[in-house]
Amino acid sequence: MAELDQDLVDALRKARKIAVLSGAGLSAESGVPTFRGPEGLWKNHDPTELATAEAFRRDPALVWEFYNWRREKVLSVEPNGAHRALVDIEARVSECTHITQNVDGLSQRAGARRLIELHGNLFATICFDCRRPRTDLPEIVPHPSYCECGGLMRPGVVWFGESVPAFETALAALPGTDLFLVVGTSALVQPAASLAMIAKQSGAHVAEFNLEPTPLTASLDFAVHGPVGTTLPALMAAAFH
Ligand code: BJW
C-alpha cells in the first residue's frame, strides 16, 4: 500500500461530519463477489443483467436462484476489517452517515448504526405488483412465493431502471459534510455515484479507497489504492492511535 497522505490523515482527525458511500469492494475481502470484473461472474450469467425487473418477469426462478445463491454466500461470511473501520469512524466523529449500495447487511452486522441502504437489502422481500413487504418468510425460501394480492414476491432491492427511494435521505445527509469517503465502488451506477461530486461541490474533501482508479478519481482530493481491509484500518490507526 502507498504511504497515506498526511493531509488526508489530518482531514479525518479534524472532521466533525463525515459521510461514506460504499460499494461491493467493501465486502470483497469477506468473500462476497463484486458485480463487475472477473470475480463478479455467476454461472454463465452477467450479474448486472439479472438485477432487472425484465429478468425477473422473464424468468423469476432464475433470478430467485441468483439471489438465493447470494443470500447463502452472505450468511456464510463475516464482516471484515474495512466494515469495522467504518464503524470505528462512526464512533469517533460527532456525525457520520454511511450510505451503502450493498445489500448484504454486513455493515449492520459489524455494528453500523447510521446506515442508509440505497439499493435495499437481500433479505427483504416485496410484492412485484403491489410492493407490499412480507416479513413472515425465512431467510432462504427455495422458490419465489406469492403475495396475498396474487403477485409474485421479489427481492427487496433496487434494480436498474427503478427509482431509488432512499436517495433523498442520502442527499439530506450531505450538507455540512467535511469529509466524504468513497469506498470500494466502481462509481458507474447512478444516482449513487453522483453523491461524491455533490458532496465535493458543497465543500467536502472527498477521498476514494479502491484497488484501482475509477471515473471519479481525477476529480477527487485523495485516492488511496489498495484493499480496503488494509487501507481503512491503516488510516484509522494513523489518525487516532
Ligand atoms: C475493491 C476491492 C477491495 C474490489 N478494496 N476496492 C445517468 C447516466 C447513465 C445512466 C443512468 C443515469 N442515471 C440513471 C441511470 C441508469 C442506471 C445506471 O446507473 N446505469 C449505469 C450502469 C450506466 N441507474 C438506475 O437505473 C438507478 N435508478 C435510477 O437512476 O432511477 C432514477 C433516479 C434518478 C435520480 C434519483 C433517484 C432515482 C437504479 C440503480 C440500481 C442498481 N442496482 C444494483 C443491483 C442492486 C441489487 C443487488 O445487489 O442485486 O446495485 S446493480 C449493482 O451495481 C448493485 C450495486 O450496488 C451497484 C454498484 O456496484 P458497485 O458496488 O460499485 O460494485 P462494482 O462491482 O461495480 O465495483 C466494485 C469496486 O470495488 C471496483 O471498483 C473494484 O475495483 C473495487 N474493489 N475489491 C478496495 N478489496
XYZ file of N, CA and C and ligand atoms in Angstrom:
803
model
N 0.841 -1.205 0.000
C 0.000 0.000 0.000
C 0.872 1.249 0.000
N 0.513 2.245 -0.827
C 1.273 3.502 -0.846
C 1.128 4.203 0.506
N 2.109 5.032 0.841
C 2.038 5.739 2.130
C 0.797 6.658 2.153
N 0.177 6.763 3.314
C -1.033 7.592 3.403
C -0.663 9.067 3.344
N -1.485 9.829 2.657
C -1.285 11.272 2.549
C -1.579 11.903 3.918
N -0.607 12.645 4.453
C -0.792 13.247 5.778
C -1.980 14.231 5.790
N -2.224 14.875 4.658
C -3.371 15.800 4.594
C -4.687 15.048 4.783
N -4.733 13.809 4.285
C -5.950 13.003 4.475
C -6.086 12.586 5.944
N -4.970 12.192 6.534
C -4.983 11.816 7.954
C -5.471 13.011 8.788
N -4.957 14.192 8.476
C -5.374 15.399 9.220
C -6.852 15.710 8.974
N -7.280 15.541 7.712
C -8.695 15.821 7.385
C -9.608 14.898 8.195
N -9.223 13.639 8.346
C -10.044 12.700 9.130
C -10.033 13.087 10.608
N -8.835 13.443 11.087
C -8.722 13.774 12.522
C -9.581 15.004 12.865
N -9.635 15.958 11.921
C -10.343 17.218 12.218
C -11.830 17.168 11.890
N -12.239 16.202 11.087
C -13.618 16.216 10.562
C -14.634 16.101 11.689
N -15.672 16.907 11.584
C -16.769 16.816 12.551
C -17.959 16.093 11.919
N -18.025 16.158 10.600
C -19.138 15.469 9.927
C -18.586 14.702 8.711
N -18.836 13.416 8.724
C -18.323 12.544 7.657
C -19.489 11.808 7.009
N -19.365 11.603 5.703
C -20.312 10.704 5.033
C -19.504 9.709 4.210
N -20.033 8.514 4.093
C -19.353 7.437 3.374
C -20.301 6.918 2.307
N -19.770 6.685 1.095
C -20.522 5.948 0.070
C -19.745 4.665 -0.184
N -20.371 3.519 0.092
C -19.640 2.271 -0.116
C -20.281 1.432 -1.218
N -19.458 0.500 -1.738
C -19.927 -0.414 -2.771
C -19.376 -1.810 -2.530
N -19.529 -2.662 -3.528
C -19.233 -4.092 -3.375
C -17.794 -4.372 -2.927
N -16.849 -3.479 -3.261
C -15.455 -3.690 -2.844
C -15.305 -3.730 -1.332
N -16.250 -3.106 -0.610
C -16.192 -3.114 0.862
C -16.308 -4.541 1.402
N -17.134 -5.347 0.727
C -17.381 -6.705 1.218
C -16.545 -7.759 0.496
N -15.733 -7.319 -0.473
C -14.987 -8.298 -1.289
C -14.065 -9.159 -0.425
N -13.414 -8.538 0.552
C -12.472 -9.310 1.381
C -13.183 -10.213 2.395
N -14.499 -10.060 2.509
C -15.272 -11.031 3.299
C -15.585 -12.264 2.463
N -15.393 -12.138 1.120
C -15.692 -13.262 0.229
C -16.993 -13.074 -0.541
N -17.535 -11.844 -0.523
C -18.758 -11.573 -1.299
C -18.325 -11.072 -2.680
N -18.748 -11.745 -3.757
C -18.305 -11.318 -5.089
C -18.786 -9.913 -5.438
N -17.961 -9.173 -6.191
C -18.378 -7.864 -6.693
C -19.235 -8.086 -7.943
N -19.788 -7.015 -8.478
C -20.633 -7.139 -9.672
C -19.818 -7.218 -10.946
N -18.865 -6.276 -11.055
C -18.140 -6.147 -12.319
C -16.742 -6.727 -12.164
N -16.148 -7.127 -13.281
C -14.806 -7.690 -13.217
C -14.852 -9.199 -13.100
N -13.705 -9.848 -13.201
C -13.635 -11.310 -13.290
C -14.186 -12.018 -12.061
N -14.142 -11.366 -10.901
C -14.648 -12.004 -9.675
C -16.170 -11.928 -9.589
N -16.773 -11.146 -10.471
C -18.208 -10.890 -10.370
C -19.076 -11.878 -11.142
N -18.489 -12.954 -11.636
C -19.244 -13.855 -12.507
C -20.122 -14.815 -11.717
N -21.295 -15.087 -12.238
C -22.189 -16.070 -11.627
C -22.683 -17.026 -12.701
N -22.321 -18.307 -12.551
C -22.627 -19.301 -13.584
C -22.285 -18.697 -14.953
N -23.227 -18.767 -15.893
C -22.924 -18.190 -17.209
C -23.657 -16.867 -17.419
N -24.058 -16.238 -16.313
C -24.861 -15.021 -16.448
C -24.110 -13.815 -15.934
N -24.378 -12.667 -16.548
C -23.821 -11.411 -16.057
C -24.711 -10.955 -14.903
N -24.143 -10.818 -13.681
C -24.985 -10.454 -12.527
C -25.778 -9.171 -12.755
N -25.189 -8.216 -13.490
C -25.924 -6.959 -13.672
C -27.151 -7.173 -14.573
N -27.101 -8.236 -15.411
C -28.278 -8.496 -16.266
C -29.383 -9.230 -15.524
N -29.022 -9.829 -14.377
C -30.052 -10.497 -13.572
C -30.704 -9.511 -12.605
N -30.051 -8.380 -12.396
C -30.570 -7.393 -11.453
C -31.503 -6.417 -12.165
N -32.523 -6.957 -12.819
C -33.500 -6.116 -13.518
C -34.902 -6.707 -13.361
N -35.881 -5.834 -13.461
C -37.275 -6.294 -13.394
C -37.602 -7.141 -14.624
N -36.991 -6.803 -15.780
C -37.242 -7.571 -17.012
C -36.798 -9.022 -16.825
N -35.612 -9.200 -16.219
C -35.095 -10.550 -15.994
C -36.045 -11.320 -15.078
N -36.565 -10.650 -14.049
C -37.471 -11.319 -13.103
C -38.773 -11.706 -13.803
N -39.253 -10.777 -14.642
C -40.507 -11.052 -15.367
C -40.325 -12.245 -16.303
N -39.137 -12.271 -16.958
C -38.833 -13.331 -17.935
C -38.646 -14.690 -17.264
N -37.903 -14.695 -16.146
C -37.539 -15.968 -15.527
C -37.359 -15.777 -14.010
N -38.519 -15.685 -13.286
C -38.417 -15.407 -11.847
C -37.605 -16.466 -11.096
N -37.699 -17.724 -11.539
C -36.994 -18.790 -10.815
C -35.479 -18.600 -10.921
N -34.990 -18.197 -12.099
C -33.548 -17.984 -12.295
C -33.059 -16.821 -11.428
N -33.807 -15.726 -11.448
C -33.399 -14.550 -10.665
C -33.447 -14.894 -9.175
N -34.504 -15.639 -8.781
C -34.618 -16.045 -7.368
C -33.428 -16.922 -6.976
N -33.011 -17.805 -7.883
C -31.869 -18.690 -7.620
C -30.589 -17.861 -7.438
N -30.422 -16.849 -8.288
C -29.266 -15.944 -8.178
C -29.254 -15.271 -6.800
N -30.424 -14.783 -6.367
C -30.474 -14.102 -5.064
C -30.309 -15.092 -3.920
N -30.832 -16.309 -4.053
C -30.621 -17.314 -3.002
C -29.142 -17.670 -2.884
N -28.470 -17.758 -4.036
C -27.021 -18.037 -4.035
C -26.297 -16.924 -3.272
N -26.710 -15.690 -3.521
C -26.063 -14.561 -2.832
C -26.425 -14.539 -1.346
N -27.700 -14.868 -1.014
C -28.102 -14.896 0.401
C -27.280 -15.936 1.143
N -27.140 -17.121 0.529
C -26.361 -18.186 1.193
C -24.921 -17.764 1.387
N -24.365 -17.135 0.363
C -22.965 -16.659 0.424
C -22.806 -15.694 1.602
N -23.712 -14.743 1.670
C -23.609 -13.695 2.698
C -23.769 -14.287 4.106
N -24.678 -15.278 4.227
C -24.877 -15.884 5.549
C -23.656 -16.696 5.990
N -22.795 -17.055 5.017
C -21.641 -17.895 5.364
C -20.372 -17.074 5.623
N -20.456 -15.743 5.491
C -19.243 -14.927 5.665
C -19.411 -13.937 6.824
N -18.312 -13.270 7.151
C -18.305 -12.320 8.276
C -17.864 -10.945 7.780
N -18.261 -9.880 8.494
C -17.737 -8.550 8.168
C -16.214 -8.562 8.274
N -15.556 -7.664 7.540
C -14.092 -7.624 7.560
C -13.579 -6.332 8.210
N -12.269 -6.159 8.174
C -11.644 -5.008 8.835
C -12.114 -3.667 8.286
N -12.512 -3.637 7.019
C -12.990 -2.372 6.444
C -14.367 -2.004 7.011
N -15.263 -3.002 7.138
C -16.575 -2.720 7.771
C -16.335 -2.179 9.183
N -15.417 -2.835 9.893
C -15.179 -2.434 11.295
C -14.539 -1.050 11.375
N -13.646 -0.727 10.417
C -13.012 0.607 10.430
C -14.080 1.690 10.241
N -15.079 1.420 9.383
C -16.136 2.425 9.174
C -16.994 2.590 10.422
N -17.208 1.495 11.155
C -17.955 1.589 12.423
C -17.128 2.386 13.437
N -15.826 2.176 13.399
C -14.913 2.903 14.273
C -14.983 4.421 13.992
N -15.039 4.759 12.693
C -15.154 6.182 12.328
C -16.450 6.744 12.904
N -17.536 5.962 12.748
C -18.851 6.392 13.258
C -18.766 6.698 14.754
N -17.985 5.889 15.458
C -17.891 6.065 16.912
C -17.027 7.272 17.288
N -16.133 7.722 16.374
C -15.175 8.752 16.745
C -15.538 10.167 16.303
N -16.409 10.309 15.290
C -16.763 11.676 14.857
C -18.172 12.008 15.328
N -18.426 13.314 15.465
C -19.722 13.697 16.023
C -20.861 13.217 15.141
N -20.668 13.254 13.819
C -21.766 12.856 12.949
C -21.209 12.089 11.752
N -21.701 10.920 11.531
C -21.233 10.129 10.384
C -22.394 9.327 9.807
N -22.616 9.464 8.510
C -23.659 8.691 7.842
C -23.006 7.790 6.814
N -23.328 6.530 6.865
C -22.799 5.565 5.905
C -23.905 5.232 4.905
N -23.663 5.636 3.659
C -24.619 5.340 2.585
C -24.038 4.151 1.818
N -24.721 3.031 1.854
C -24.148 1.861 1.172
C -25.013 1.433 -0.004
N -24.326 1.037 -1.075
C -25.038 0.431 -2.213
C -25.178 -1.072 -1.980
N -24.518 -1.575 -0.958
C -24.530 -3.023 -0.718
C -25.846 -3.457 -0.093
N -26.231 -4.676 -0.444
C -27.498 -5.210 0.048
C -27.243 -6.376 0.992
N -25.979 -6.562 1.396
C -25.578 -7.784 2.108
C -25.734 -7.735 3.626
N -26.006 -6.579 4.185
C -26.221 -6.470 5.635
C -24.945 -6.603 6.460
N -23.768 -6.649 5.809
C -22.536 -6.864 6.584
C -22.166 -5.631 7.421
N -22.502 -4.447 6.932
C -22.190 -3.249 7.734
C -23.013 -3.233 9.026
N -24.297 -3.627 8.933
C -25.110 -3.722 10.166
C -24.500 -4.748 11.110
N -24.110 -5.896 10.534
C -23.545 -6.945 11.388
C -22.247 -6.478 12.039
N -21.521 -5.544 11.411
C -20.289 -5.013 12.017
C -20.603 -3.966 13.089
N -21.875 -3.491 13.117
C -22.263 -2.535 14.157
C -22.631 -1.147 13.649
N -22.720 -0.966 12.320
C -23.090 0.354 11.780
C -24.483 0.727 12.267
N -24.645 1.992 12.663
C -25.948 2.395 13.191
C -26.633 3.387 12.267
N -25.842 4.353 11.758
C -26.457 5.359 10.883
C -26.206 4.950 9.426
N -26.993 4.017 8.969
C -26.737 3.404 7.669
C -27.927 3.622 6.744
N -27.631 4.051 5.514
C -28.686 4.177 4.502
C -28.424 3.116 3.438
N -29.362 2.191 3.272
C -29.203 1.121 2.272
C -29.848 1.578 0.966
N -29.034 2.220 0.142
C -29.535 2.854 -1.078
C -30.211 1.862 -2.023
N -29.669 0.650 -2.119
C -30.201 -0.342 -3.064
C -30.951 -1.481 -2.378
N -31.396 -1.247 -1.131
C -32.234 -2.231 -0.446
C -31.438 -3.286 0.290
N -32.087 -4.429 0.529
C -31.465 -5.489 1.323
C -31.856 -6.855 0.750
N -30.838 -7.716 0.670
C -31.027 -9.073 0.113
C -32.111 -9.867 0.820
N -32.296 -9.604 2.107
C -33.198 -10.428 2.922
C -34.595 -9.822 3.035
N -34.796 -8.674 2.362
C -36.144 -8.096 2.320
C -36.877 -8.708 1.127
N -38.179 -8.853 1.262
C -38.993 -9.421 0.175
C -40.225 -8.540 -0.004
N -40.447 -8.116 -1.255
C -41.627 -7.270 -1.515
C -42.404 -7.844 -2.692
N -43.677 -7.461 -2.782
C -44.500 -7.968 -3.878
C -44.133 -7.240 -5.176
N -43.960 -7.996 -6.246
C -43.623 -7.419 -7.559
C -44.732 -6.491 -8.049
N -45.990 -6.791 -7.665
C -47.115 -5.993 -8.156
C -47.471 -4.837 -7.217
N -47.781 -5.165 -5.931
C -48.283 -4.099 -5.042
C -47.176 -3.546 -4.133
N -45.972 -4.124 -4.171
C -44.780 -3.703 -3.426
C -44.908 -3.860 -1.915
N -45.995 -4.544 -1.460
C -46.120 -4.778 -0.017
C -45.004 -5.705 0.454
N -44.367 -5.399 1.587
C -43.337 -6.317 2.075
C -43.941 -7.538 2.744
N -43.179 -8.635 2.814
C -43.576 -9.810 3.609
C -42.460 -10.080 4.576
N -42.811 -10.115 5.863
C -41.773 -10.264 6.884
C -41.866 -11.621 7.587
N -42.793 -12.469 7.101
C -43.008 -13.743 7.794
C -42.216 -14.894 7.162
N -41.348 -14.570 6.197
C -40.651 -15.637 5.480
C -39.280 -15.906 6.105
N -38.798 -17.170 6.026
C -37.435 -17.430 6.486
C -36.415 -16.747 5.559
N -35.128 -16.736 5.986
C -34.125 -16.018 5.189
C -33.966 -16.598 3.785
N -34.077 -17.926 3.687
C -33.960 -18.563 2.362
C -35.232 -19.351 2.079
N -35.918 -18.979 0.996
C -37.105 -19.712 0.539
C -36.734 -20.257 -0.845
N -36.948 -21.552 -1.104
C -36.419 -22.124 -2.351
C -36.960 -21.497 -3.634
N -38.245 -21.079 -3.627
C -38.833 -20.502 -4.844
C -39.550 -19.215 -4.466
N -39.741 -18.296 -5.428
C -40.487 -17.088 -5.098
C -41.899 -17.454 -4.633
N -42.360 -16.826 -3.572
C -43.693 -17.136 -3.075
C -44.670 -16.072 -3.590
N -45.910 -16.168 -3.128
C -46.925 -15.223 -3.614
C -47.401 -14.289 -2.507
N -47.798 -13.104 -2.926
C -48.375 -12.106 -2.024
C -49.863 -12.415 -1.884
N -50.496 -11.828 -0.862
C -51.944 -12.071 -0.736
C -52.729 -11.448 -1.894
N -52.096 -10.476 -2.608
C -52.773 -9.879 -3.779
C -52.638 -10.779 -5.005
N -51.856 -11.857 -4.888
C -51.675 -12.773 -6.028
C -50.368 -12.541 -6.773
N -49.704 -11.390 -6.481
C -48.429 -11.082 -7.165
C -47.292 -11.958 -6.651
N -46.244 -12.038 -7.455
C -45.052 -12.802 -7.050
C -44.196 -11.958 -6.114
N -43.613 -12.592 -5.098
C -42.702 -11.872 -4.213
C -41.327 -11.800 -4.877
N -40.671 -10.673 -4.737
C -39.340 -10.436 -5.330
C -38.388 -9.938 -4.253
N -37.095 -9.950 -4.503
C -36.163 -9.405 -3.519
C -36.390 -7.893 -3.334
N -36.256 -7.420 -2.114
C -36.471 -6.002 -1.788
C -35.233 -5.165 -2.075
N -34.831 -5.181 -3.352
C -33.635 -4.442 -3.765
C -34.021 -3.513 -4.905
N -33.101 -2.596 -5.252
C -33.390 -1.641 -6.338
C -32.694 -2.129 -7.613
N -33.495 -2.418 -8.619
C -32.937 -2.881 -9.887
C -32.767 -1.707 -10.835
N -31.981 -1.931 -11.922
C -31.781 -0.879 -12.932
C -33.129 -0.402 -13.461
N -33.223 0.886 -13.640
C -34.452 1.469 -14.182
C -35.484 1.759 -13.108
N -35.212 1.327 -11.878
C -36.165 1.592 -10.795
C -35.736 2.835 -10.020
N -36.704 3.470 -9.357
C -36.358 4.658 -8.587
C -35.598 4.224 -7.329
N -34.885 5.169 -6.747
C -34.040 4.889 -5.581
C -34.638 5.656 -4.408
N -35.607 5.037 -3.693
C -36.376 5.789 -2.694
C -35.505 6.419 -1.613
N -34.372 5.800 -1.273
C -33.549 6.336 -0.177
C -32.613 7.456 -0.640
N -32.674 7.811 -1.937
C -31.723 8.818 -2.439
C -31.918 10.179 -1.768
N -33.173 10.555 -1.546
C -33.444 11.857 -0.908
C -32.856 11.894 0.504
N -32.975 10.772 1.232
C -32.414 10.693 2.592
C -30.889 10.814 2.524
N -30.293 10.172 1.506
C -28.837 10.251 1.350
C -28.417 11.692 1.053
N -29.152 12.348 0.155
C -28.833 13.752 -0.178
C -28.922 14.639 1.051
N -29.940 14.376 1.871
C -30.168 15.213 3.057
C -29.047 15.051 4.075
N -28.287 13.964 3.976
C -27.193 13.734 4.940
C -25.926 14.502 4.550
N -25.894 15.112 3.355
C -24.638 15.696 2.874
C -24.293 17.104 3.361
N -25.261 18.017 3.468
C -24.875 19.399 3.802
C -24.033 19.470 5.075
N -22.946 20.242 4.998
C -22.077 20.412 6.175
C -21.025 19.322 6.317
N -21.001 18.372 5.364
C -20.017 17.285 5.461
C -18.604 17.833 5.216
N -17.671 17.487 6.122
C -16.272 17.913 5.959
C -15.500 16.937 5.087
N -15.800 15.654 5.291
C -15.031 14.624 4.596
C -15.990 13.558 4.075
N -15.845 13.222 2.788
C -16.714 12.212 2.151
C -15.811 11.093 1.654
N -16.066 9.871 2.104
C -15.226 8.727 1.739
C -15.968 7.849 0.723
N -15.322 7.559 -0.385
C -15.913 6.716 -1.427
C -15.161 5.381 -1.377
N -15.848 4.335 -0.949
C -15.170 3.092 -0.568
C -15.612 1.911 -1.439
N -14.689 1.386 -2.256
C -14.930 0.124 -2.963
C -16.122 0.136 -3.899
N -16.265 1.223 -4.658
C -17.317 1.235 -5.687
C -16.711 1.640 -7.022
N -17.220 0.995 -8.097
C -16.730 1.352 -9.438
C -17.250 2.727 -9.856
N -18.185 3.280 -9.128
C -18.759 4.610 -9.388
C -19.378 4.690 -10.778
N -19.895 3.553 -11.258
C -20.505 3.522 -12.589
C -22.018 3.665 -12.521
N -22.577 3.415 -11.341
C -24.043 3.376 -11.234
C -24.579 4.670 -10.616
N -25.539 5.235 -11.323
C -26.202 6.468 -10.870
C -27.551 6.128 -10.242
N -28.116 6.935 -9.337
C -27.576 8.215 -8.902
C -26.545 8.084 -7.775
N -26.210 6.840 -7.349
C -25.308 6.689 -6.202
C -23.989 7.461 -6.399
N -23.350 7.245 -7.580
C -22.017 7.831 -7.786
C -22.047 9.351 -7.731
N -23.190 9.943 -8.098
C -23.272 11.410 -8.128
C -23.106 12.015 -6.737
N -23.340 11.215 -5.699
C -23.256 11.760 -4.330
C -21.855 12.294 -4.032
N -20.824 11.658 -4.614
C -19.449 12.102 -4.342
C -19.225 13.520 -4.868
N -19.684 13.771 -6.108
C -19.466 15.105 -6.681
C -20.380 16.138 -6.026
N -21.566 15.705 -5.606
C -22.468 16.639 -4.902
C -21.810 17.057 -3.589
N -21.214 16.082 -2.891
C -20.535 16.401 -1.622
C -19.368 17.345 -1.888
N -18.607 17.066 -2.955
C -17.439 17.922 -3.259
C -17.889 19.349 -3.571
N -18.949 19.446 -4.397
C -19.439 20.788 -4.755
C -19.979 21.534 -3.547
N -20.390 20.779 -2.509
C -20.868 21.519 -1.329
C -19.757 21.683 -0.289
N -18.506 21.457 -0.700
C -17.377 21.874 0.146
C -16.659 20.762 0.888
N -17.096 19.502 0.727
C -16.411 18.408 1.442
C -15.108 18.047 0.726
N -14.117 17.616 1.503
C -12.973 16.926 0.905
C -13.450 15.522 0.573
N -13.065 15.007 -0.589
C -13.533 13.673 -0.973
C -12.325 12.758 -1.196
N -12.365 11.590 -0.538
C -11.274 10.620 -0.641
C -11.819 9.295 -1.122
N -11.131 8.715 -2.109
C -11.574 7.428 -2.662
C -10.632 6.313 -2.214
N -11.229 5.170 -1.887
C -10.460 3.977 -1.493
C -10.854 2.855 -2.435
N -9.929 2.417 -3.261
C -10.265 1.386 -4.251
C -8.981 0.675 -4.670
N -9.129 -0.483 -5.275
C -7.957 -1.184 -5.806
C -7.394 -0.438 -6.997
N -8.286 0.268 -7.709
C -7.863 0.893 -8.971
C -8.606 2.214 -9.164
N -8.112 3.047 -10.107
C -8.823 4.309 -10.353
C -10.226 4.063 -10.907
N -11.111 5.010 -10.687
C -12.485 4.952 -11.215
C -12.740 6.247 -11.995
N -13.896 6.361 -12.620
C -14.189 7.603 -13.350
C -14.174 8.845 -12.446
N -14.287 8.632 -11.126
C -14.310 9.780 -10.209
C -12.907 10.269 -9.852
N -11.926 9.360 -9.872
C -10.629 9.593 -9.225
C -10.029 10.965 -9.532
N -9.991 11.317 -10.818
C -9.290 12.546 -11.216
C -9.936 13.794 -10.603
N -11.202 13.711 -10.241
C -11.896 14.905 -9.726
C -11.839 15.018 -8.206
N -11.248 14.023 -7.541
C -11.328 13.994 -6.070
C -10.056 14.530 -5.421
N -10.100 14.704 -4.115
C -8.958 15.277 -3.393
C -7.899 14.236 -3.053
N -8.342 13.025 -2.747
C -7.397 11.970 -2.354
C -7.823 10.654 -2.995
N -6.828 9.839 -3.343
C -7.124 8.472 -3.805
C -6.145 7.540 -3.105
N -6.695 6.545 -2.440
C -5.861 5.566 -1.744
C -6.087 4.227 -2.426
N -5.048 3.741 -3.108
C -5.193 2.488 -3.858
C -4.690 1.316 -3.036
N -5.540 0.281 -2.945
C -5.171 -0.902 -2.173
C -6.429 -1.528 -1.621
N -6.342 -2.719 -1.035
C -7.530 -3.375 -0.463
C -8.027 -2.613 0.764
N -9.316 -2.341 0.807
C -9.842 -1.506 1.892
C -9.728 -2.174 3.267
N -9.632 -3.516 3.272
C -9.424 -4.209 4.560
C -8.092 -3.836 5.181
N -7.189 -3.287 4.374
C -5.891 -2.818 4.877
C -5.859 -1.293 4.965
N -6.317 -0.620 3.878
C -6.135 0.835 3.822
C -6.995 1.578 4.858
N -8.250 1.130 5.069
C -9.101 1.867 6.020
C -8.607 1.705 7.466
N -8.294 0.457 7.923
C -7.729 0.353 9.276
C -6.412 1.137 9.416
N -5.604 1.176 8.338
C -4.329 1.921 8.415
C -4.600 3.412 8.584
N -5.608 3.911 7.879
C -5.962 5.328 8.013
C -6.438 5.630 9.433
N -7.274 4.744 9.967
C -7.765 4.943 11.342
C -6.609 4.930 12.335
N -5.676 4.004 12.129
C -4.530 3.911 13.049
C -3.699 5.190 12.963
N -3.498 5.694 11.743
C -2.675 6.905 11.580
C -3.362 8.114 12.211
N -4.683 8.163 12.145
C -5.401 9.347 12.641
C -5.628 9.310 14.146
N -5.835 8.122 14.716
C -6.343 8.095 16.095
C -5.533 7.278 17.089
N -4.527 6.527 16.634
C -3.860 5.675 17.621
C -2.450 6.167 17.935
C -12.132 -3.040 -4.127
C -11.818 -4.254 -3.503
C -11.064 -4.188 -2.291
C -12.943 -4.676 -5.312
N -10.679 -2.991 -1.818
N -11.733 -1.882 -3.639
C -27.176 8.639 -15.703
C -26.347 8.275 -16.747
C -26.410 6.981 -17.278
C -27.290 6.042 -16.757
C -28.089 6.398 -15.727
C -28.031 7.673 -15.200
N -28.927 7.756 -14.201
C -29.530 6.568 -14.053
C -29.061 5.719 -14.982
C -29.482 4.310 -15.178
C -28.888 3.355 -14.176
C -27.360 3.415 -14.248
O -26.692 3.982 -13.404
N -26.770 2.800 -15.260
C -25.316 2.806 -15.424
C -24.777 1.384 -15.296
C -24.978 3.431 -16.732
N -29.372 3.645 -12.829
C -30.547 3.205 -12.401
O -31.306 2.600 -13.132
C -30.937 3.538 -10.969
N -32.217 4.153 -10.925
C -32.408 5.412 -11.298
O -31.491 6.101 -11.710
O -33.693 5.889 -11.119
C -33.945 7.275 -11.406
C -33.465 8.192 -10.302
C -32.753 9.329 -10.622
C -32.337 10.219 -9.614
C -32.641 9.946 -8.301
C -33.340 8.802 -7.976
C -33.741 7.929 -8.977
C -31.017 2.261 -10.147
C -29.701 1.595 -9.992
C -29.849 0.273 -9.249
C -28.561 -0.522 -9.210
N -28.863 -1.832 -8.755
C -27.764 -2.767 -8.492
C -28.392 -4.108 -8.033
C -28.887 -3.964 -6.587
C -29.456 -5.202 -6.074
C -28.440 -6.302 -5.977
O -27.415 -6.160 -5.268
O -28.658 -7.307 -6.590
O -26.893 -2.259 -7.496
S -26.680 -3.020 -9.902
C -25.210 -3.124 -8.961
O -24.329 -2.010 -9.199
C -25.653 -3.005 -7.490
C -24.552 -2.194 -6.896
O -24.994 -1.604 -5.685
C -24.250 -1.219 -7.994
C -22.883 -0.591 -7.883
O -21.867 -1.541 -7.990
P -20.570 -1.389 -7.063
O -20.945 -1.530 -5.656
O -19.847 -0.172 -7.450
O -19.772 -2.734 -7.454
P -18.780 -2.996 -8.689
O -18.636 -4.453 -8.805
O -19.195 -2.250 -9.903
O -17.401 -2.349 -8.234
C -16.645 -2.844 -7.177
C -15.473 -1.921 -6.962
O -14.766 -2.354 -5.823
C -14.466 -1.913 -8.135
O -14.137 -0.552 -8.438
C -13.241 -2.636 -7.584
O -12.004 -2.119 -8.077
C -13.374 -2.357 -6.100
N -12.780 -3.365 -5.206
N -12.272 -5.287 -4.219
C -10.958 -1.879 -2.487
N -10.664 -5.317 -1.597
